[in-house]
Amino acid sequence: MVLEAPARVGAPVDEIDTPALIVDLDRLEGNLARMADFTRPTGIRVRPHAKSHKCVALAKRQIQSGAVGLCAQKVSEAEPFIRAGIEDVLVSNEVVGDRKLAHLVALAAAHPKSRVGICVDDIAQVRALVAAAAEGRAKIDVYVELDVGQKRAGVEEPHEVVALAQAVTASPRLRMRGIQAYFGAAQHRRGVVERRDAIADASVKARRAKEALLAANLSCDVITGGGTGTFPYEIASGVYTEIQPGSYPLMDVDYVKNEVDVAAPRFEQALYLLATVMSRRGARATLDVGLKAQSIDCGMAQPTFPGWRPRSVHDEHAILDREGDDAGPNLALGDKVRLVPGHVDPTVNLHDWFVVVRAERVVEVWPIEARGAFF
Amino acid sequence: MVLEAPARVGAPVDEIDTPALIVDLDRLEGNLARMADFTRPTGIRVRPHAKSHKCVALAKRQIQSGAVGLCAQKVSEAEPFIRAGIEDVLVSNEVVGDRKLAHLVALAAAHPKSRVGICVDDIAQVRALVAAAAEGRAKIDVYVELDVGQKRAGVEEPHEVVALAQAVTASPRLRMRGIQAYFGAAQHRRGVVERRDAIADASVKARRAKEALLAANLSCDVITGGGTGTFPYEIASGVYTEIQPGSYPLMDVDYVKNEVDVAAPRFEQALYLLATVMSRRGARATLDVGLKAQSIDCGMAQPTFPGWRPRSVHDEHAILDREGDDAGPNLALGDKVRLVPGHVDPTVNLHDWFVVVRAERVVEVWPIEARGAFF
């Protein structure tokens, strides 16, 4: 069941049905321009991560502002972007399971103009990929994942990278592209020095792995990694050839807690939850944005207005309590209010639509095609 | 984008694509039978809550085992059940906003054999409902919501219930049915005495409100409330005429923390997450069930096997750490493993399918029609 869009183009914000995700188009465009302006002089390849927005319309704007392709995190998530004609899509993750591999290969075979890539960290996974690619008659780009500190996936030693690259290179159906060296946890280290040091360390590991590949006469054209919290350091390393930032177009409130690096671009919050006051009594306002419209793994969505504090989030409700008698708006039944989501990626995954707003009017409505695409 | 089902009927469990929700059919049927056996002699109306499963096939099994209708929490969530011919569907929640009310009235008008109801706690909401019902030419059941301790919605005083019921009764398009008196937080109070006392207190409040309605010559045929953690006490009160349990068919692990009431039926966990080991190194196994396949607001999904402990859940991954060298299975890349989700309702909302299993084979595949239906 895909729900009808919560608003029509031209409507004022107050007519948007709720819960809804509101994109501030001026801010989104500002964020895209900031990334383009910062990266263009460096020559780095920008391959934004689509797992944060899952939306073809937004991805096309990223390509228009200079992105070389996209990352997705799952094969089914990659599908709408490949179908939409994005020419280089990397599933920046291990793909394990015959059905998933057959799906990946079928997508690549059906879209010969697109490069389709995945990550590997296990010889058994490479063997399964070789079998699937032979069956489906497609050529797949492969990146060996190097664990540079995340401790989630990837191999740790250069000789392991070499062994996997040899297995990849041995198959005419696979194209050894390089190394994925993404350090997710480093994005949210609070101090500038901590983030910079984490990426300096990751860069050393990536460089050693590349040297081992070249010494073994294996290809390593691309070293890819880097998110919204660290990409200036991957660029500065001289080792990475590509960055994968996902959060910068819409931004995630967690980044506000990071110490500001004055040398990095300053992205602005461009995504909001719109909610309706559905019950109102005394110092309490109950909103229609529960756990099925917001993910609270990084905290509850916060009001954009003063005087109200989130008390709790339930399956279908969020409750705000008034702080002080005269602070902030005197919310009434039916009022529409904006909140900043606690964590963008899993919150976007709960919605079918972005409602794109400029000057308090709906200017576009974008489907979130890859919502729920977890296979 | 609705994803293809993760398995075909007849397949062994190991062929199910992941992440997937697995329903143990023997346990589900046992839970349905336990509820039917316990409630039948009492004469109570059982109106299960569909917000936990969002699935027409499961709802039909509830009706077959004696349920008088269903609750849903949103108009769009109620829609697939009304369309499937369920004859009495209560949106057990305030419905605020013209588009939502028009949708509700249109559903009721298009399905004249079904009763469609909603809750109210504000005179402005009743006025909007009257206008929508007149416009759409349908008759809507109305329940006044009484706050019996949840502090989320509802009025608190009998005279407020009377005032709302008078406004409802004044409209020929509305049918005053009774009182909703649901105490959600009481479901998870740990001690039997705490839960019993909470419902005893709620029952006193509900009885007073009913007496006030009857004294004012207003109808109060139904007093509805009670979830999986407390329904025996609502039944025992003699005040409630209807219970709304949602969790009992699939069960929610939080109920395991409740002190057992030996007089209440014992429901069994019937829902599992199936995941694949997608990366494996040393004492670490990385699974493909991240925040987009499980909700961690009540804790991380727990393995059903010994020797492995969840360390963290990321957007797309869950990481297990081995506890002790020899404990539990020696997980390998590609292994399928089962976990118990931390919180059923928002986890189900992330999936399009229940894969129904008996004797380690897929026996049915049920679409989760109301997944994402938050309008």
XYZ file of C-alpha atoms in Angstrom:
750
model
C 0.000 0.000 0.000
C 1.592 3.265 -1.125
C -0.244 6.186 0.416
C -1.543 9.102 -1.573
C 0.712 12.166 -1.429
C -0.027 14.360 1.586
C -0.336 17.554 -0.431
C -0.811 18.974 -3.915
C 1.630 21.355 -5.546
C 0.617 24.940 -4.825
C -0.998 24.255 -1.450
C 0.044 26.247 1.608
C 1.959 24.345 4.294
C -1.085 24.349 6.580
C -2.992 22.172 4.105
C -0.417 19.365 4.104
C -1.809 16.188 5.641
C 0.262 14.805 8.508
C 2.513 13.169 9.480
C 4.655 14.457 6.625
C 8.275 15.092 5.754
C 8.861 18.681 4.679
C 11.931 19.604 2.636
C 12.950 23.273 2.722
C 13.996 23.660 -0.911
C 16.086 26.793 -0.417
C 18.121 25.049 2.239
C 18.440 21.834 0.220
C 19.707 23.790 -2.787
C 22.092 25.692 -0.525
C 23.492 22.424 0.827
C 23.979 20.977 -2.668
C 25.749 24.150 -3.788
C 28.011 24.168 -0.720
C 29.128 20.591 -1.411
C 29.714 21.331 -5.110
C 31.630 24.532 -4.381
C 33.846 22.847 -1.818
C 34.637 19.709 -3.800
C 34.936 21.050 -7.384
C 38.411 22.597 -6.944
C 39.724 19.406 -5.310
C 38.925 17.100 -8.221
C 37.491 14.494 -5.830
C 34.704 12.248 -7.132
C 31.502 12.852 -5.145
C 29.279 9.769 -4.989
C 26.520 10.701 -2.525
C 24.839 8.030 -0.470
C 21.168 7.551 -1.329
C 20.364 5.550 1.816
C 19.580 8.796 3.609
C 16.939 10.062 1.141
C 15.967 7.051 -1.052
C 14.526 9.499 -3.574
C 15.202 9.669 -7.332
C 14.270 13.372 -7.654
C 16.764 14.313 -4.970
C 19.433 12.042 -6.487
C 18.999 13.731 -9.867
C 19.645 17.106 -8.262
C 22.830 15.672 -6.775
C 23.951 14.464 -10.206
C 23.116 17.878 -11.686
C 25.380 19.492 -9.120
C 28.329 17.316 -10.045
C 27.947 13.907 -8.377
C 29.537 11.091 -10.426
C 27.035 8.460 -9.332
C 25.403 7.167 -6.194
C 25.822 4.740 -3.357
C 22.966 2.576 -2.169
C 23.101 0.175 0.735
C 20.940 -2.655 -0.615
C 20.277 -4.092 -4.071
C 16.576 -3.256 -3.881
C 17.490 0.263 -2.753
C 19.766 0.641 -5.779
C 17.031 -0.506 -8.166
C 14.984 2.701 -8.611
C 18.160 4.714 -9.178
C 19.510 2.316 -11.798
C 16.099 2.249 -13.486
C 16.072 6.060 -13.463
C 19.280 6.090 -15.476
C 21.895 6.952 -12.852
C 25.013 5.679 -14.561
C 27.211 4.469 -11.725
C 25.597 2.927 -8.646
C 27.627 1.244 -5.931
C 25.932 -0.998 -3.389
C 28.393 0.032 -0.692
C 27.755 -3.078 1.341
C 28.231 -6.832 1.279
C 25.502 -8.619 -0.704
C 24.956 -12.130 0.633
C 22.319 -14.552 -0.627
C 21.556 -16.042 -4.042
C 18.325 -14.138 -4.624
C 19.971 -10.785 -3.902
C 22.918 -11.554 -6.186
C 20.630 -12.695 -9.003
C 18.653 -9.464 -8.593
C 21.824 -7.369 -8.761
C 23.058 -9.142 -11.867
C 19.657 -8.887 -13.561
C 19.603 -5.136 -12.900
C 23.089 -4.737 -14.334
C 22.223 -6.848 -17.395
C 19.060 -4.852 -18.047
C 20.905 -1.511 -17.810
C 24.132 -1.929 -19.763
C 24.780 1.838 -19.720
C 25.045 1.800 -15.916
C 27.982 0.538 -13.920
C 26.756 -1.464 -10.958
C 29.130 -2.245 -8.116
C 29.236 -4.019 -4.775
C 31.586 -4.573 -1.841
C 33.118 -7.876 -0.772
C 34.921 -9.004 2.340
C 34.816 -12.818 2.064
C 36.030 -15.299 -0.537
C 32.775 -17.258 -0.290
C 30.905 -14.093 -1.230
C 33.169 -13.567 -4.270
C 32.517 -17.147 -5.419
C 28.755 -16.696 -5.145
C 29.020 -13.415 -7.050
C 31.072 -15.035 -9.823
C 28.440 -17.753 -10.201
C 25.577 -15.248 -10.274
C 27.342 -12.964 -12.772
C 28.115 -15.878 -15.090
C 24.498 -17.014 -14.931
C 23.133 -13.534 -15.616
C 25.704 -12.468 -18.215
C 26.498 -9.098 -16.693
C 29.697 -7.410 -15.613
C 29.852 -6.155 -12.029
C 32.227 -3.628 -10.444
C 33.755 -4.916 -7.220
C 35.280 -2.991 -4.329
C 37.076 -4.846 -1.553
C 35.884 -3.504 1.781
C 38.682 -2.597 4.171
C 37.815 -2.191 7.840
C 39.424 1.118 8.781
C 37.943 1.250 12.286
C 34.200 0.612 12.071
C 34.445 -3.082 13.126
C 31.295 -3.974 11.218
C 32.430 -5.452 7.925
C 35.571 -5.579 5.812
C 38.950 -7.254 6.049
C 41.769 -5.713 8.065
C 45.055 -6.805 6.463
C 46.540 -5.852 3.073
C 47.202 -9.517 2.227
C 43.484 -10.225 2.669
C 42.634 -7.386 0.298
C 45.070 -8.868 -2.228
C 43.582 -12.369 -1.930
C 40.065 -11.078 -2.559
C 41.220 -8.862 -5.432
C 42.926 -11.839 -7.059
C 39.710 -13.839 -6.897
C 37.795 -10.893 -8.379
C 40.345 -10.330 -11.126
C 40.276 -14.028 -12.060
C 36.648 -13.693 -13.173
C 35.945 -12.100 -16.565
C 32.517 -11.161 -15.222
C 33.905 -8.961 -12.446
C 35.810 -5.702 -12.672
C 38.194 -4.971 -9.772
C 37.620 -1.281 -9.094
C 39.325 -0.563 -5.805
C 38.802 -0.307 -2.091
C 35.897 0.784 0.066
C 37.301 2.331 3.262
C 34.366 3.976 5.025
C 34.614 4.883 8.707
C 31.021 5.487 9.793
C 31.622 5.966 13.497
C 34.174 8.701 12.800
C 31.414 10.930 11.380
C 30.032 11.495 14.856
C 33.225 11.911 16.888
C 32.725 15.279 18.473
C 36.117 16.989 18.239
C 37.648 18.175 14.975
C 40.974 16.636 15.986
C 39.347 13.295 16.766
C 37.643 13.168 13.383
C 40.764 14.285 11.547
C 42.930 11.737 13.373
C 40.482 8.914 12.691
C 40.600 9.618 8.961
C 44.386 10.080 8.977
C 44.619 6.595 10.457
C 42.080 5.205 7.967
C 44.030 6.803 5.112
C 47.231 5.077 6.175
C 45.428 1.734 6.175
C 43.865 2.404 2.783
C 47.183 3.495 1.290
C 48.925 0.322 2.534
C 46.173 -1.817 1.027
C 46.463 0.012 -2.282
C 50.253 -0.405 -2.313
C 49.814 -4.133 -1.719
C 47.360 -4.345 -4.629
C 49.672 -2.458 -6.987
C 52.657 -4.553 -5.895
C 50.621 -7.645 -6.868
C 49.765 -6.111 -10.265
C 46.121 -5.673 -9.307
C 43.933 -2.651 -10.073
C 42.980 -0.048 -7.522
C 41.535 2.903 -9.412
C 39.140 3.999 -6.695
C 39.429 4.389 -2.943
C 35.988 5.347 -1.702
C 34.741 6.419 1.734
C 33.977 9.489 3.796
C 30.684 10.852 5.078
C 29.214 14.223 5.921
C 31.199 14.480 9.177
C 34.651 13.729 7.764
C 34.792 14.118 3.952
C 37.180 17.137 4.013
C 39.764 14.881 5.681
C 39.351 12.070 3.161
C 39.826 14.673 0.424
C 42.888 16.141 2.166
C 44.455 12.695 2.598
C 45.430 12.426 -1.049
C 44.606 8.718 -0.707
C 40.855 8.684 -1.224
C 39.678 9.324 -4.771
C 35.958 9.392 -3.958
C 33.666 10.451 -1.107
C 30.226 9.061 -0.183
C 28.443 11.679 1.950
C 24.780 10.933 2.577
C 23.448 13.385 5.144
C 24.543 16.748 3.702
C 21.473 17.511 1.497
C 18.902 17.182 4.310
C 21.282 17.133 7.310
C 20.972 15.198 10.515
C 20.662 16.914 13.866
C 23.388 14.747 15.364
C 25.969 16.709 13.366
C 25.038 19.822 15.332
C 26.748 18.184 18.314
C 30.043 17.957 16.401
C 32.630 20.659 17.021
C 32.573 22.924 13.956
C 35.502 22.737 11.571
C 35.718 26.277 10.217
C 37.397 24.954 7.078
C 34.449 22.665 6.199
C 31.206 23.698 4.516
C 28.320 24.467 6.892
C 25.225 22.546 5.894
C 21.789 23.552 7.197
C 18.886 21.463 8.466
C 16.538 21.100 5.475
C 14.214 18.302 6.650
C 11.331 18.634 9.090
C 8.492 16.526 10.360
C 5.123 18.209 10.068
C 2.634 17.073 12.717
C -0.887 17.937 13.802
C -2.033 18.618 17.355
C -4.616 15.838 17.721
C -5.438 16.254 21.416
C -4.871 19.256 23.656
C -5.379 19.565 27.391
C -3.778 21.782 30.045
C -0.005 21.767 29.596
C -0.115 18.842 27.150
C -0.292 18.704 23.349
C -0.471 15.297 21.664
C 0.896 15.068 18.113
C 0.334 12.464 15.397
C 4.019 11.577 14.902
C 4.653 8.348 16.774
C 7.198 5.579 16.257
C 5.642 4.798 12.877
C 6.469 8.297 11.593
C 9.766 9.013 13.376
C 12.711 6.884 14.508
C 13.874 7.703 18.037
C 17.092 5.656 18.082
C 19.040 8.956 18.311
C 16.420 10.782 20.381
C 12.932 12.208 19.981
C 12.066 14.767 17.314
C 12.460 18.280 18.737
C 10.003 21.165 18.202
C 11.283 24.052 16.090
C 9.413 26.468 18.386
C 10.044 27.428 22.016
C 8.071 26.584 25.123
C 7.307 22.908 24.458
C 9.400 19.880 25.357
C 8.876 16.317 24.045
C 7.837 14.046 26.909
C 7.442 10.702 25.163
C 6.872 9.006 21.821
C 4.406 6.136 21.519
C 3.462 3.912 18.576
C 1.196 6.573 17.063
C 1.650 9.684 19.252
C 4.266 12.129 20.467
C 3.451 14.110 23.584
C 4.725 17.640 24.194
C 4.669 19.317 27.615
C 4.562 23.056 28.054
C 7.574 24.598 29.761
C 6.570 27.729 31.660
C 3.191 29.367 31.257
C 3.923 32.031 28.684
C 6.640 30.467 26.582
C 6.035 29.724 22.922
C 2.828 29.312 20.943
C -0.452 28.443 22.616
C -1.039 25.284 20.586
C -4.634 24.474 19.680
C -6.358 21.378 18.317
C -5.577 20.983 14.621
C -2.486 23.215 14.630
C 0.307 22.064 12.349
C 3.759 22.147 13.911
C 7.293 21.420 12.715
C 9.855 19.232 14.422
C 13.442 18.293 13.642
C 13.693 14.492 13.349
C 16.101 12.765 15.729
C 17.650 10.625 12.972
C 17.040 11.254 9.292
C 17.755 7.912 7.563
C 15.399 5.589 9.482
C 12.777 8.350 9.703
C 12.760 8.877 5.916
C 12.334 5.103 5.577
C 8.923 5.420 7.311
C 7.530 7.843 4.709
C 6.417 7.542 1.072
C 6.760 11.241 0.180
C 8.853 14.348 0.574
C 6.747 17.497 0.437
C 9.035 20.164 -0.989
C 8.321 23.670 0.247
C 9.463 27.166 -0.650
C 8.037 30.391 0.824
C 5.450 28.378 2.802
C 3.976 26.773 -0.344
C 4.322 23.249 -1.712
C 6.411 23.478 -4.874
C 7.048 19.779 -5.564
C 6.062 16.392 -4.159
C 8.733 13.696 -4.492
C 8.076 9.980 -4.046
C 10.556 8.159 -1.802
C 10.890 5.263 -4.229
C 13.277 3.155 -2.145
C 11.340 3.478 1.113
C 11.367 0.050 2.757
C 13.794 -1.412 0.205
C 15.828 -3.598 2.546
C 16.525 -6.683 0.398
C 7.508 0.439 -3.963
C 6.109 -2.768 -2.486
C 8.801 -5.433 -2.382
C 8.322 -8.909 -3.764
C 7.538 -11.519 -1.087
C 10.689 -12.934 0.497
C 9.668 -16.560 -0.022
C 7.349 -18.857 -1.915
C 4.933 -21.248 -0.249
C 6.581 -24.632 0.231
C 10.128 -23.324 0.580
C 12.243 -24.326 3.583
C 13.025 -21.554 6.086
C 16.623 -21.386 4.888
C 15.464 -20.174 1.479
C 13.587 -17.164 2.817
C 15.205 -13.900 1.735
C 16.113 -11.587 4.590
C 15.377 -9.472 6.496
C 12.005 -11.149 6.990
C 9.289 -11.495 9.609
C 8.563 -15.129 10.405
C 5.256 -16.121 12.013
C 5.223 -19.476 13.809
C 1.754 -20.630 12.784
C 1.359 -23.230 15.540
C 2.079 -20.594 18.153
C -0.155 -18.003 16.493
C -3.033 -20.470 16.394
C -2.360 -21.400 20.023
C -2.518 -17.744 21.033
C -5.785 -17.179 19.168
C -7.291 -20.268 20.797
C -6.141 -19.196 24.274
C -7.818 -15.812 23.880
C -11.021 -17.386 22.538
C -11.152 -20.019 25.283
C -10.593 -17.446 28.030
C -13.063 -14.849 26.800
C -15.926 -17.000 25.438
C -17.395 -17.914 28.862
C -17.260 -14.282 29.990
C -19.442 -12.920 27.196
C -17.054 -9.995 26.679
C -16.778 -8.539 23.168
C -13.236 -9.032 21.816
C -12.237 -6.333 19.337
C -8.532 -6.969 18.674
C -6.255 -4.102 17.755
C -4.883 -4.353 14.225
C -2.167 -1.737 14.763
C 0.169 -4.511 15.925
C -0.103 -6.695 12.806
C -1.704 -4.486 10.069
C -2.567 -7.689 8.171
C -5.948 -8.708 6.734
C -5.173 -12.459 6.750
C -4.345 -12.340 10.451
C -7.405 -10.203 11.180
C -9.637 -12.730 9.433
C -8.276 -15.472 11.686
C -9.120 -13.287 14.692
C -12.680 -12.857 13.418
C -12.942 -16.625 12.829
C -11.972 -17.214 16.436
C -14.712 -14.976 17.747
C -13.620 -11.344 17.486
C -16.570 -8.960 16.936
C -14.582 -6.500 14.836
C -11.276 -4.669 14.906
C -9.581 -1.556 16.153
C -7.257 0.440 13.948
C -5.329 3.498 15.022
C -5.516 5.574 11.833
C -8.101 5.995 9.079
C -5.680 4.748 6.423
C -4.847 1.781 8.652
C -8.552 0.948 8.940
C -9.025 1.086 5.172
C -7.758 -2.364 4.107
C -9.800 -4.023 6.858
C -12.999 -2.208 5.905
C -12.371 -3.031 2.242
C -11.836 -6.682 3.203
C -15.325 -6.797 4.694
C -14.609 -6.614 8.434
C -17.965 -5.411 9.690
C -17.136 -3.244 12.692
C -13.942 -1.202 12.660
C -13.160 1.374 15.333
C -10.438 3.944 14.764
C -9.565 3.972 18.463
C -7.980 7.387 18.265
C -8.805 11.018 17.665
C -9.053 11.873 13.948
C -8.124 15.503 13.336
C -7.924 17.145 9.935
C -10.399 17.613 7.092
C -8.731 15.213 4.665
C -8.667 12.400 7.230
C -12.327 12.954 8.171
C -13.405 13.031 4.528
C -11.503 9.779 3.971
C -13.207 8.152 6.974
C -16.661 9.220 5.828
C -15.998 8.088 2.253
C -14.941 4.662 3.514
C -18.068 4.366 5.634
C -20.300 5.500 2.763
C -18.713 3.003 0.369
C -19.143 0.107 2.809
C -22.650 0.428 4.242
C -22.483 -3.083 5.741
C -19.589 -2.052 7.991
C -19.862 0.061 11.118
C -17.049 2.572 11.238
C -16.247 4.356 14.482
C -13.860 6.919 15.909
C -12.968 8.506 19.247
C -13.436 12.138 20.218
C -12.134 14.265 23.074
C -12.809 17.813 21.863
C -15.929 19.688 20.799
C -14.088 21.205 17.828
C -13.345 17.692 16.618
C -17.034 16.710 16.936
C -18.056 19.771 14.892
C -15.584 18.906 12.134
C -16.840 15.319 12.143
C -20.466 16.435 11.878
C -19.604 18.596 8.885
C -17.655 15.796 7.171
C -20.388 13.216 7.830
C -23.085 15.523 6.437
C -21.006 16.163 3.335
C -20.278 12.481 2.771
C -23.708 11.123 3.681
C -22.509 8.395 6.009
C -23.293 7.473 9.591
C -20.331 7.197 11.957
C -20.109 5.499 15.364
C -18.590 7.756 18.005
C -16.892 6.851 21.272
C -15.960 9.569 23.743
C -12.406 8.979 24.925
C -11.994 9.085 28.695
C -8.480 9.509 30.069
C -8.222 6.794 32.716
C -4.529 7.356 33.443
C -2.614 7.418 30.162
C -2.403 11.259 29.984
C -2.218 11.218 26.206
C -5.726 11.932 24.970
C -9.258 11.946 26.337
C -11.267 14.041 28.746
C -11.084 13.464 32.479
C -14.421 14.533 33.965
C -17.876 12.953 33.577
C -19.420 16.327 32.741
C -17.007 16.636 29.804
C -18.049 13.197 28.566
C -21.681 14.290 28.784
C -21.053 17.523 26.869
C -19.326 15.665 24.027
C -22.012 12.964 23.960
C -24.710 15.629 23.711
C -22.975 17.165 20.694
C -22.668 13.720 19.109
C -26.287 12.813 19.827
C -27.481 16.104 18.327
C -26.227 15.030 14.895
C -28.328 12.558 12.888
C -25.127 11.533 11.098
C -23.419 10.330 14.279
C -24.267 7.403 16.528
C -23.219 7.749 20.186
C -21.853 4.300 21.024
C -20.093 4.673 24.338
C -16.765 5.310 25.987
C -13.206 4.438 25.095
C -11.260 3.946 28.334
C -7.914 2.439 27.343
C -4.986 2.540 29.763
C -1.947 1.751 27.603
C 0.749 2.309 30.212
C -0.930 -0.138 32.586
C -0.157 -3.002 30.173
C 3.505 -2.836 31.079
C 3.333 -2.284 34.829
C 5.344 -5.171 36.140
C 3.420 -6.411 39.180
C 0.070 -8.185 38.951
C -1.268 -6.021 41.776
C -0.133 -2.830 40.038
C -1.877 -3.800 36.837
C -5.022 -4.927 38.633
C -5.155 -1.726 40.711
C -4.655 0.469 37.651
C -7.626 -1.142 35.911
C -9.734 -1.082 39.074
C -9.161 2.666 39.180
C -9.871 3.022 35.444
C -13.081 1.017 35.877
C -14.324 3.365 38.592
C -13.734 6.337 36.290
C -15.446 4.610 33.373
C -18.444 3.634 35.514
C -18.866 7.217 36.764
C -18.765 8.523 33.204
C -21.341 5.961 32.110
C -23.621 6.866 35.032
C -23.381 10.524 34.054
C -24.344 9.655 30.464
C -27.306 7.550 31.539
C -28.441 10.241 33.988
C -28.472 12.659 31.048
C -30.501 10.227 28.904
C -27.558 9.575 26.611
C -26.485 6.189 25.213
C -23.528 4.228 26.477
C -23.817 0.727 25.045
C -20.099 0.042 24.863
C -17.199 0.669 27.217
C -14.066 -0.383 25.368
C -10.450 -0.701 26.493
C -7.946 -3.219 27.769
C -4.816 -4.619 26.158
C -2.848 -7.838 26.304
C -1.353 -6.997 29.710
C -4.590 -6.180 31.532
C -7.672 -7.500 29.693
C -8.606 -10.059 32.394
C -9.067 -7.122 34.796
C -11.225 -5.129 32.385
C -13.359 -8.247 31.959
C -13.540 -8.819 35.720
C -14.560 -5.200 36.347
C -18.090 -5.746 35.093
C -17.838 -2.213 33.677
C -16.068 -2.803 30.378
C -18.152 -4.491 27.677
C -15.322 -4.833 25.151
C -11.564 -5.423 25.116
C -9.006 -4.313 22.505
C -5.912 -6.523 22.887
C -3.385 -6.125 20.085
C -0.226 -7.994 21.021
C -1.579 -11.434 21.989
C -1.462 -13.141 18.525
C 2.244 -12.443 17.896
C 3.250 -11.329 21.412
C 5.749 -8.712 22.410
C 8.842 -9.539 24.392
C 8.194 -6.715 26.847
C 5.348 -8.761 28.341
C 7.885 -11.366 29.457
C 9.069 -8.799 32.009
C 5.580 -8.629 33.567
C 4.934 -10.711 36.672
C 2.815 -13.659 35.546
C -0.823 -13.707 36.542
C -1.577 -17.416 36.895
C -5.250 -16.739 36.204
C -4.541 -15.161 32.789
C -3.862 -17.000 29.530
C -0.179 -17.525 28.706
C 0.561 -16.333 25.193
C 3.728 -17.422 23.390
C 6.156 -15.496 21.217
C 5.066 -16.219 17.626
C 6.989 -13.549 15.679
C 10.662 -13.632 14.763
C 13.061 -11.663 12.633
C 14.999 -13.800 10.190
C 18.422 -12.369 9.332
C 21.460 -13.401 7.310
C 25.064 -13.299 8.479
C 26.481 -10.880 5.889
C 29.973 -10.446 7.328
C 31.865 -12.669 9.765
C 35.206 -12.081 11.449
C 36.681 -13.321 14.729
C 34.131 -12.928 17.505
C 31.829 -10.767 15.368
C 28.872 -11.624 13.139
C 27.174 -8.814 11.208
C 23.499 -9.308 10.349
C 21.301 -7.583 7.765
C 18.640 -6.369 10.227
C 19.346 -2.708 10.927
C 17.092 0.149 11.987
C 15.174 -0.163 8.713
C 14.126 -3.738 9.571
C 13.732 -3.529 13.373
C 12.651 -0.824 15.822
C 14.925 -0.559 18.860
C 12.817 1.844 20.950
C 12.307 -1.011 23.472
C 15.733 -2.582 22.952
C 17.617 -4.500 20.289
C 16.320 -7.756 18.806
C 17.704 -10.698 20.788
C 19.079 -13.916 19.255
C 17.034 -17.067 19.882
C 20.290 -19.040 20.230
C 22.961 -18.943 22.935
C 26.491 -17.610 22.820
C 25.918 -14.375 20.915
C 25.015 -10.950 22.305
C 23.789 -7.941 20.285
C 26.391 -5.169 20.427
C 24.773 -2.472 18.291
C 22.201 -1.769 15.599
C 23.006 0.587 12.728
C 20.900 1.834 9.818
C 21.358 -1.400 7.853
C 23.250 -3.752 10.185
C 23.037 -5.442 13.567
C 26.270 -6.654 15.099
C 26.487 -9.723 17.353
C 29.494 -10.465 19.573
C 30.396 -13.955 20.676
C 30.207 -14.582 24.419
C 32.756 -17.206 25.418
C 34.601 -19.333 22.889
C 32.467 -22.442 22.769
C 28.992 -21.141 23.427
C 26.306 -21.462 20.787
C 26.518 -21.981 17.031
C 29.672 -21.162 15.088
C 27.958 -18.734 12.720
C 29.210 -18.667 9.128
C 28.714 -16.272 6.233
C 25.241 -16.731 4.765
C 23.754 -18.453 7.820
C 20.137 -17.570 8.540
C 19.398 -16.792 12.178
C 16.293 -15.927 14.187
C 15.877 -13.050 16.608
C 13.050 -11.879 18.828
C 12.166 -8.273 17.904
C 12.437 -5.703 20.694
C 9.043 -4.135 19.903
C 6.537 -5.758 17.583
C 4.296 -2.899 16.383
C 6.888 -0.497 14.925
C 8.953 -3.434 13.647
C 5.989 -4.895 11.727
C 5.471 -1.429 10.245
C 8.875 -1.744 8.516
C 7.915 -4.907 6.605
C 5.607 -5.691 3.676
C 5.189 -9.422 4.406
C 4.688 -12.019 7.091
C 6.235 -15.347 6.116
C 4.116 -17.969 7.862
C 5.990 -21.100 8.849
C 5.067 -24.531 10.173
C 7.514 -27.432 10.638
C 10.331 -25.326 9.122
C 8.457 -24.803 5.832
C 6.692 -21.723 4.472
C 2.962 -22.476 4.505
C 1.550 -19.028 3.705
C 2.801 -15.543 2.811
C 0.627 -12.696 4.098
C 0.864 -9.114 2.866
C 0.986 -6.469 5.598
C -1.536 -4.257 3.833
C -1.527 -1.395 6.337
C 2.254 -1.123 6.625
C 3.098 2.575 6.663
C -0.551 3.650 6.855
C -0.138 6.606 9.194
C -2.666 9.107 7.813
